Tab-separated table of C-alpha atoms in Angstrom:
chain	number	residue	atom	x	y	z
K	102	UNK	CA	0.000	0.000	0.000
K	103	UNK	CA	1.237	3.487	-0.887
K	104	UNK	CA	-0.139	6.460	1.014
K	105	UNK	CA	-0.073	9.988	-0.417
K	106	UNK	CA	-1.414	12.962	1.530
K	107	UNK	CA	-2.376	16.267	-0.096
K	108	UNK	CA	-4.684	19.253	0.465
K	109	UNK	CA	-7.868	20.322	-1.277
K	110	UNK	CA	-8.434	23.918	-2.379
K	111	UNK	CA	-10.158	24.843	0.898
K	112	UNK	CA	-7.428	23.305	3.049
K	113	UNK	CA	-9.049	19.967	3.881
K	114	UNK	CA	-6.796	16.902	3.939
K	115	UNK	CA	-7.124	14.226	1.244
K	116	UNK	CA	-5.243	10.914	1.264
K	117	UNK	CA	-4.784	8.455	-1.608
K	118	UNK	CA	-4.275	4.781	-0.758
K	119	UNK	CA	-2.855	2.911	-3.759
K	120	UNK	CA	-2.229	-0.745	-4.508
K	121	UNK	CA	0.851	0.051	-6.628
K	122	UNK	CA	3.888	1.510	-4.866
K	123	UNK	CA	4.980	3.486	-7.944
K	124	UNK	CA	1.718	5.464	-8.294
K	125	UNK	CA	2.274	9.231	-8.469
K	126	UNK	CA	-0.403	11.542	-7.039
K	127	UNK	CA	0.359	15.169	-7.897
K	128	UNK	CA	-2.998	16.436	-9.233
K	129	UNK	CA	-4.050	19.822	-7.831
K	130	UNK	CA	-7.585	20.759	-6.782
K	131	UNK	CA	-8.510	23.453	-9.330
K	132	UNK	CA	-11.853	24.451	-7.770
K	133	UNK	CA	-12.274	28.006	-6.419
K	134	UNK	CA	-13.368	26.926	-2.950
K	135	UNK	CA	-13.726	29.181	0.063
K	136	UNK	CA	-12.465	27.970	3.408
K	137	UNK	CA	-14.804	25.471	5.058
K	138	UNK	CA	-17.010	26.978	7.770
K	139	UNK	CA	-18.589	24.611	10.307
K	140	UNK	CA	-20.924	25.137	13.257
K	141	UNK	CA	-20.540	21.765	14.952
K	142	UNK	CA	-21.323	21.795	18.664
K	143	UNK	CA	-21.589	18.955	21.193
K	144	UNK	CA	-24.414	19.287	23.708
K	145	UNK	CA	-24.817	17.029	26.737
K	146	UNK	CA	-28.274	15.664	27.563
K	147	UNK	CA	-28.598	16.048	31.332
K	148	UNK	CA	-31.391	13.455	31.648
K	149	UNK	CA	-29.964	10.676	29.471
K	150	UNK	CA	-26.292	11.402	30.033
K	151	UNK	CA	-25.474	11.166	26.321
K	152	UNK	CA	-24.337	13.749	23.779
K	153	UNK	CA	-25.889	15.294	20.668
K	154	UNK	CA	-23.954	16.910	17.806
K	155	UNK	CA	-25.685	20.071	16.558
K	156	UNK	CA	-24.439	20.888	13.045
K	157	UNK	CA	-26.727	23.329	11.219
K	158	UNK	CA	-24.251	23.834	8.348
K	159	UNK	CA	-25.093	20.326	7.102
K	160	UNK	CA	-28.451	21.542	5.774
K	161	UNK	CA	-26.633	22.704	2.637
K	162	UNK	CA	-24.795	19.456	1.854
K	163	UNK	CA	-24.963	17.814	-1.564
K	164	UNK	CA	-28.183	15.837	-2.026
K	165	UNK	CA	-28.699	13.090	-4.634
K	166	UNK	CA	-26.742	14.660	-7.511
K	167	UNK	CA	-26.939	13.038	-10.987
K	168	UNK	CA	-24.201	10.492	-11.718
K	169	UNK	CA	-22.317	12.900	-13.996
K	170	UNK	CA	-22.072	15.421	-11.143
K	171	UNK	CA	-21.059	13.006	-8.375
K	172	UNK	CA	-18.485	14.691	-6.087
K	173	UNK	CA	-16.902	11.309	-5.243
K	174	UNK	CA	-15.994	10.357	-8.812
K	175	UNK	CA	-12.509	11.310	-10.069
K	176	UNK	CA	-12.073	14.696	-11.715
K	177	UNK	CA	-12.107	14.548	-15.509
K	178	UNK	CA	-11.567	17.468	-17.887
K	179	UNK	CA	-13.697	20.405	-16.774
K	180	UNK	CA	-15.728	18.272	-14.362
K	181	UNK	CA	-14.021	18.872	-11.016
K	182	UNK	CA	-14.864	16.815	-7.940
K	183	UNK	CA	-13.625	16.249	-4.402
K	184	UNK	CA	-10.901	13.996	-5.861
K	185	UNK	CA	-8.471	16.003	-8.009
K	186	UNK	CA	-6.912	13.005	-9.786
K	187	UNK	CA	-8.453	11.248	-12.799
K	188	UNK	CA	-8.433	7.846	-11.074
K	189	UNK	CA	-7.906	6.298	-7.660
K	190	UNK	CA	-7.959	3.026	-5.722
K	191	UNK	CA	-9.123	4.234	-2.286
K	192	UNK	CA	-9.393	7.852	-1.149
K	193	UNK	CA	-10.057	9.371	2.262
K	194	UNK	CA	-10.746	13.063	2.788
K	195	UNK	CA	-12.146	15.414	5.395
K	196	UNK	CA	-15.895	15.809	5.002
K	197	UNK	CA	-16.890	19.200	3.583
K	198	UNK	CA	-20.062	19.103	5.719
K	199	UNK	CA	-18.884	17.399	8.921
K	200	UNK	CA	-21.070	16.506	11.883
K	201	UNK	CA	-17.967	16.793	14.067
K	202	UNK	CA	-15.125	19.272	13.604
K	203	UNK	CA	-12.319	20.979	15.538
K	204	UNK	CA	-12.606	20.427	19.287
K	205	UNK	CA	-15.774	18.397	18.591
K	206	UNK	CA	-13.892	15.694	16.658
K	207	UNK	CA	-13.515	14.977	12.966
K	208	UNK	CA	-15.459	13.390	10.083
K	209	UNK	CA	-13.923	11.772	7.015
K	210	UNK	CA	-15.271	10.231	3.803
K	211	UNK	CA	-13.840	6.923	2.531
K	212	UNK	CA	-14.302	6.243	-1.201
K	213	UNK	CA	-13.948	2.497	-1.792
K	214	UNK	CA	-13.457	2.675	-5.575
K	215	UNK	CA	-13.529	5.193	-8.408
K	216	UNK	CA	-16.288	3.145	-10.128
K	217	UNK	CA	-19.531	5.025	-9.491
K	218	UNK	CA	-21.711	2.002	-10.270
K	219	UNK	CA	-19.828	-0.522	-8.120
K	220	UNK	CA	-20.531	-1.686	-4.573
K	221	UNK	CA	-18.369	-2.963	-1.738
K	222	UNK	CA	-19.601	-6.491	-2.451
K	223	UNK	CA	-18.260	-6.159	-5.996
K	224	UNK	CA	-14.714	-5.249	-4.957
K	225	UNK	CA	-11.872	-7.677	-5.507
K	226	UNK	CA	-10.210	-9.155	-2.435
K	227	UNK	CA	-7.188	-6.906	-3.051
K	228	UNK	CA	-9.399	-3.821	-3.134
K	229	UNK	CA	-11.288	-4.853	0.006
K	230	UNK	CA	-7.971	-5.447	1.791
K	231	UNK	CA	-6.863	-1.944	0.769
K	232	UNK	CA	-10.024	-0.505	2.346
K	233	UNK	CA	-9.266	-2.446	5.539
K	234	UNK	CA	-5.730	-1.030	5.527
K	235	UNK	CA	-7.113	2.485	5.036
K	236	UNK	CA	-9.557	2.026	7.936
K	237	UNK	CA	-6.683	0.822	10.106
K	238	UNK	CA	-4.383	3.676	9.134
K	239	UNK	CA	-7.058	6.295	9.774
K	240	UNK	CA	-7.902	4.720	13.141
K	241	UNK	CA	-4.249	5.052	14.106
K	242	UNK	CA	-3.892	8.632	12.870
K	243	UNK	CA	-7.156	9.912	14.320
K	244	UNK	CA	-6.557	8.285	17.701
K	245	UNK	CA	-3.612	10.648	18.204
K	246	UNK	CA	-5.675	13.815	17.821
K	247	UNK	CA	-6.139	15.446	21.245
K	248	UNK	CA	-9.894	15.907	20.699
K	249	UNK	CA	-10.565	12.269	19.758
K	250	UNK	CA	-11.612	9.521	22.178
K	251	UNK	CA	-13.240	6.948	19.863
K	252	UNK	CA	-12.942	6.148	16.137
K	253	UNK	CA	-15.937	4.734	14.263
K	254	UNK	CA	-15.600	3.396	10.689
K	255	UNK	CA	-18.893	2.620	8.947
K	256	UNK	CA	-20.787	2.341	5.676
K	257	UNK	CA	-24.362	3.417	5.003
K	258	UNK	CA	-25.709	1.814	1.838
K	259	UNK	CA	-29.020	2.588	0.120
K	260	UNK	CA	-31.475	5.460	-0.136
K	261	UNK	CA	-33.651	3.760	2.503
K	262	UNK	CA	-30.820	4.247	4.989
K	263	UNK	CA	-30.607	7.939	4.104
K	264	UNK	CA	-27.601	7.888	1.785
K	265	UNK	CA	-27.450	11.090	-0.290
K	266	UNK	CA	-24.526	10.108	-2.550
K	267	UNK	CA	-24.825	6.837	-4.469
K	268	UNK	CA	-21.101	6.396	-5.111
K	269	UNK	CA	-19.737	3.449	-3.034
K	270	UNK	CA	-18.299	5.059	0.057
K	271	UNK	CA	-18.261	5.010	3.826
K	272	UNK	CA	-17.388	7.399	6.599
K	273	UNK	CA	-15.231	7.693	9.687
K	274	UNK	CA	-16.394	9.610	12.746
K	275	UNK	CA	-13.791	10.514	15.359
K	276	UNK	CA	-15.754	11.338	18.511
K	277	UNK	CA	-14.518	13.469	21.433
K	278	UNK	CA	-16.266	11.089	23.851
K	279	UNK	CA	-17.077	7.409	24.329
K	280	UNK	CA	-20.295	6.743	22.405
K	281	UNK	CA	-23.393	5.635	24.372
K	282	UNK	CA	-23.566	2.229	22.681
K	283	UNK	CA	-19.939	1.482	23.506
K	284	UNK	CA	-20.441	2.675	27.076
K	285	UNK	CA	-23.330	0.213	27.464
K	286	UNK	CA	-21.107	-2.636	26.275
K	287	UNK	CA	-18.295	-1.619	28.631
K	288	UNK	CA	-20.666	-1.544	31.616
K	289	UNK	CA	-21.896	-5.031	30.754
K	290	UNK	CA	-18.289	-6.219	30.376
K	291	UNK	CA	-17.418	-4.755	33.784
K	292	UNK	CA	-20.442	-6.343	35.490
K	293	UNK	CA	-19.768	-9.743	33.916
K	294	UNK	CA	-16.089	-9.594	34.820
K	295	UNK	CA	-16.909	-8.922	38.469
K	296	UNK	CA	-19.709	-11.512	38.649
K	297	UNK	CA	-17.598	-14.317	37.122
K	298	UNK	CA	-14.280	-13.599	38.747
K	299	UNK	CA	-12.629	-12.272	35.610
K	300	UNK	CA	-14.324	-13.927	32.605
K	301	UNK	CA	-14.530	-11.789	29.482
K	302	UNK	CA	-18.101	-11.205	28.278
K	303	UNK	CA	-17.182	-10.966	24.580
K	304	UNK	CA	-15.375	-14.309	24.786
K	305	UNK	CA	-18.365	-15.880	26.528
K	306	UNK	CA	-20.800	-14.588	23.885
K	307	UNK	CA	-18.631	-15.803	21.016
K	308	UNK	CA	-18.219	-19.241	22.614
K	309	UNK	CA	-21.971	-19.547	23.134
K	310	UNK	CA	-22.772	-18.550	19.564
K	311	UNK	CA	-20.229	-20.986	18.111
K	312	UNK	CA	-21.981	-23.795	19.947
K	313	UNK	CA	-25.441	-22.761	18.722
K	314	UNK	CA	-27.544	-22.591	15.579
K	315	UNK	CA	-27.055	-18.978	14.547
K	316	UNK	CA	-23.644	-19.257	12.870
K	317	UNK	CA	-23.754	-17.851	9.339
K	318	UNK	CA	-20.218	-18.637	8.210
K	319	UNK	CA	-16.806	-19.359	9.708
K	320	UNK	CA	-13.233	-18.922	8.565
K	321	UNK	CA	-9.981	-19.842	10.215
K	322	UNK	CA	-9.726	-16.367	11.779
K	323	UNK	CA	-13.265	-14.920	11.640
K	324	UNK	CA	-16.742	-15.973	12.808
K	325	UNK	CA	-20.048	-14.471	11.611
K	326	UNK	CA	-23.326	-15.076	13.448
K	327	UNK	CA	-26.796	-13.658	14.026
K	328	UNK	CA	-26.852	-12.640	17.714
K	329	UNK	CA	-29.278	-14.245	20.162
K	330	UNK	CA	-31.073	-10.935	20.781
K	331	UNK	CA	-30.753	-9.406	17.301
K	332	UNK	CA	-32.397	-5.979	17.101
K	333	UNK	CA	-32.813	-5.932	13.323
K	334	UNK	CA	-34.584	-8.356	10.945
K	335	UNK	CA	-31.276	-9.463	9.406
K	336	UNK	CA	-28.282	-8.646	11.595
K	337	UNK	CA	-24.863	-10.315	11.537
K	338	UNK	CA	-21.933	-9.792	13.894
K	339	UNK	CA	-18.455	-10.543	12.566
K	340	UNK	CA	-15.713	-11.250	15.118
K	341	UNK	CA	-12.048	-12.171	14.809
K	342	UNK	CA	-11.465	-15.397	16.726
K	343	UNK	CA	-8.569	-13.766	18.569
K	344	UNK	CA	-9.895	-10.906	20.687
K	345	UNK	CA	-8.303	-7.533	19.904
K	346	UNK	CA	-9.513	-4.059	20.961
K	347	UNK	CA	-9.329	-2.378	17.553
K	348	UNK	CA	-8.331	-2.705	13.911
K	349	UNK	CA	-4.701	-2.037	14.820
K	350	UNK	CA	-4.633	-5.299	16.777
K	351	UNK	CA	-5.440	-7.600	13.839
K	352	UNK	CA	-2.568	-9.816	12.758
K	353	UNK	CA	-1.633	-10.462	9.141
K	354	UNK	CA	-3.511	-13.760	8.966
K	355	UNK	CA	-6.772	-12.112	10.048
K	356	UNK	CA	-6.224	-9.215	7.645
K	357	UNK	CA	-5.656	-11.603	4.772
K	358	UNK	CA	-8.797	-13.627	5.445
K	359	UNK	CA	-11.083	-10.671	6.181
K	360	UNK	CA	-11.890	-9.788	2.526
K	361	UNK	CA	-12.941	-13.371	1.767
K	362	UNK	CA	-15.352	-13.547	4.698
K	363	UNK	CA	-16.722	-10.018	4.505
K	364	UNK	CA	-17.312	-9.990	0.745
K	365	UNK	CA	-19.190	-13.279	1.072
K	366	UNK	CA	-21.378	-11.781	3.829
K	367	UNK	CA	-22.240	-8.756	1.697
K	368	UNK	CA	-23.103	-10.956	-1.281
K	369	UNK	CA	-25.439	-13.013	0.898
K	370	UNK	CA	-27.151	-9.844	2.088
K	371	UNK	CA	-27.937	-9.019	-1.532
K	372	UNK	CA	-29.522	-12.463	-1.970
K	373	UNK	CA	-31.702	-12.493	1.154
K	374	UNK	CA	-34.858	-11.269	-0.538
K	375	UNK	CA	-34.488	-13.140	-3.823
K	376	UNK	CA	-33.485	-12.418	-7.405
K	377	UNK	CA	-34.791	-9.238	-9.000
K	378	UNK	CA	-34.974	-7.330	-5.720
K	379	UNK	CA	-33.159	-3.970	-5.417
K	380	UNK	CA	-29.789	-4.075	-3.615
K	381	UNK	CA	-30.280	-4.632	0.101
K	382	UNK	CA	-29.872	-1.408	2.124
K	383	UNK	CA	-27.558	-1.887	5.090
K	384	UNK	CA	-25.345	-0.334	7.730
K	385	UNK	CA	-21.926	-1.862	8.390
K	386	UNK	CA	-20.415	-0.611	11.645
K	387	UNK	CA	-16.994	-1.304	13.192
K	388	UNK	CA	-16.990	-1.320	16.994
K	389	UNK	CA	-13.591	-0.428	18.452
K	390	UNK	CA	-12.436	0.254	22.003
K	391	UNK	CA	-12.219	3.936	22.989
K	392	UNK	CA	-8.748	5.437	23.157
K	393	UNK	CA	-9.579	7.575	26.170
K	394	UNK	CA	-9.511	6.684	29.857
K	395	UNK	CA	-11.922	3.973	31.060
K	396	UNK	CA	-11.954	4.725	34.811
K	397	UNK	CA	-15.768	4.933	34.890
K	398	UNK	CA	-16.002	1.269	33.837
K	399	UNK	CA	-14.738	-0.476	36.964
K	400	UNK	CA	-11.840	-2.818	36.297
K	401	UNK	CA	-12.152	-2.689	32.491
K	402	UNK	CA	-9.203	-2.001	30.193
K	403	UNK	CA	-9.030	-1.514	26.420
K	404	UNK	CA	-7.896	-5.127	26.077
K	405	UNK	CA	-11.207	-6.314	27.536
K	406	UNK	CA	-13.059	-4.908	24.522
K	407	UNK	CA	-13.513	-7.011	21.382
K	408	UNK	CA	-13.284	-5.473	17.937
K	409	UNK	CA	-16.230	-6.560	15.824
K	410	UNK	CA	-18.327	-5.492	12.865
K	411	UNK	CA	-22.120	-5.315	12.991
K	412	UNK	CA	-23.912	-5.587	9.640
K	413	UNK	CA	-27.677	-5.128	9.455
K	414	UNK	CA	-30.484	-4.157	7.106
K	415	UNK	CA	-33.672	-2.219	7.802
K	416	UNK	CA	-35.565	-4.285	5.201
K	417	UNK	CA	-37.634	-6.970	6.950
K	418	UNK	CA	-39.111	-8.650	3.882
K	419	UNK	CA	-39.505	-7.956	0.178
K	420	UNK	CA	-40.684	-4.361	-0.283
K	421	UNK	CA	-41.135	-3.705	3.445
K	422	UNK	CA	-38.902	-1.788	5.833
K	423	UNK	CA	-38.418	-2.030	9.578
K	424	UNK	CA	-39.362	1.380	10.982
K	425	UNK	CA	-38.240	2.544	14.408
K	426	UNK	CA	-41.678	3.466	15.697
K	427	UNK	CA	-43.071	4.070	19.198
K	428	UNK	CA	-41.374	1.323	21.209
K	429	UNK	CA	-38.017	1.597	19.446
K	430	UNK	CA	-37.789	5.386	19.119
K	431	UNK	CA	-39.685	6.303	22.267
K	432	UNK	CA	-38.343	3.692	24.695
K	433	UNK	CA	-35.371	2.105	22.861
K	434	UNK	CA	-37.025	-1.322	23.114
K	435	UNK	CA	-36.659	-3.106	19.785
K	436	UNK	CA	-39.277	-5.488	18.424
K	437	UNK	CA	-37.839	-7.889	15.849
K	438	UNK	CA	-40.202	-9.467	13.297
K	439	UNK	CA	-37.701	-12.117	12.157
K	440	UNK	CA	-36.518	-14.778	14.640
K	441	UNK	CA	-32.695	-14.701	14.743
K	442	UNK	CA	-32.541	-18.454	14.134
K	443	UNK	CA	-34.578	-18.074	10.937
K	444	UNK	CA	-32.424	-15.127	9.816
K	445	UNK	CA	-29.270	-17.225	10.263
K	446	UNK	CA	-30.838	-20.123	8.383
K	447	UNK	CA	-31.772	-17.834	5.494
K	448	UNK	CA	-28.254	-16.357	5.334
K	449	UNK	CA	-26.820	-19.878	5.156
K	450	UNK	CA	-29.250	-20.797	2.380
K	451	UNK	CA	-28.085	-17.978	0.106
K	452	UNK	CA	-24.383	-18.876	0.209
K	453	UNK	CA	-22.390	-18.226	-2.948
K	454	UNK	CA	-22.071	-21.243	-5.202
């Protein structure tokens, strides 16, 4: 992997990640851009104890542009985009309309391929490995920023999810706090550790799932399963067999196998609802240990956390979506219409031939 860092016309950082070590990246952003102005602010909810990012400048972000005006495609001739070069393998750049900025963290866009009509599932294993390496590199770099406590790499796919740019891409949020969902996990880990005399909760969950009926697929270094209490109609958790706190902890064997397992999972998601259906909308979310202090979680260290990816769709059956209505949105109590055992069975049925 070759990494080349440059600056866009408004001063934002852009980084090329290339498969070939001899690739030269010297294209200049020719757009007449003013300096980026953001209004991101973190507000603490006194009743719930969580935080909300208020970012009014995002109202003006790009919304469903036609393919020939996509800002994530390479620049070509007089058509200038966020990527100055005429081609790329993987690109990461600071979001022009960030939810988090400055002392409130940082937001980045990750373009998986220059092909506007591709998808992550259609990447080659080499390309998918390059994305993994980019995620890992950005996790390392962002973790050293003084305002950053947790790094979250994710992909939103599909208009139903709320995606406004159809080009295959993901994002990275670098939060200035430990996110509420991670804090819940850490509290459960702490309670389980104390109750069992030191047993790790993530290890216990993975061992239980491997002995059950919800395994979707297994590799030598990775295990994918539908969790016992899945929140979403089709939800898969992907764990490395060797517990590590973040992407930086993966060894070379796990990195090499990851593209095989993950690409197969994504292809199965596109087959869940049968041939002729639109691509399955999904969210793919990496859960990594916070880089900040963990004193509030009694006896828990970063090494007690288990890196894992959660992949889920909001589609519950052909042509029907799972909406977060009264119970989910009002009380955060999910009601799942698809039994996890049936979801796992279906995901095994649609394996690639």
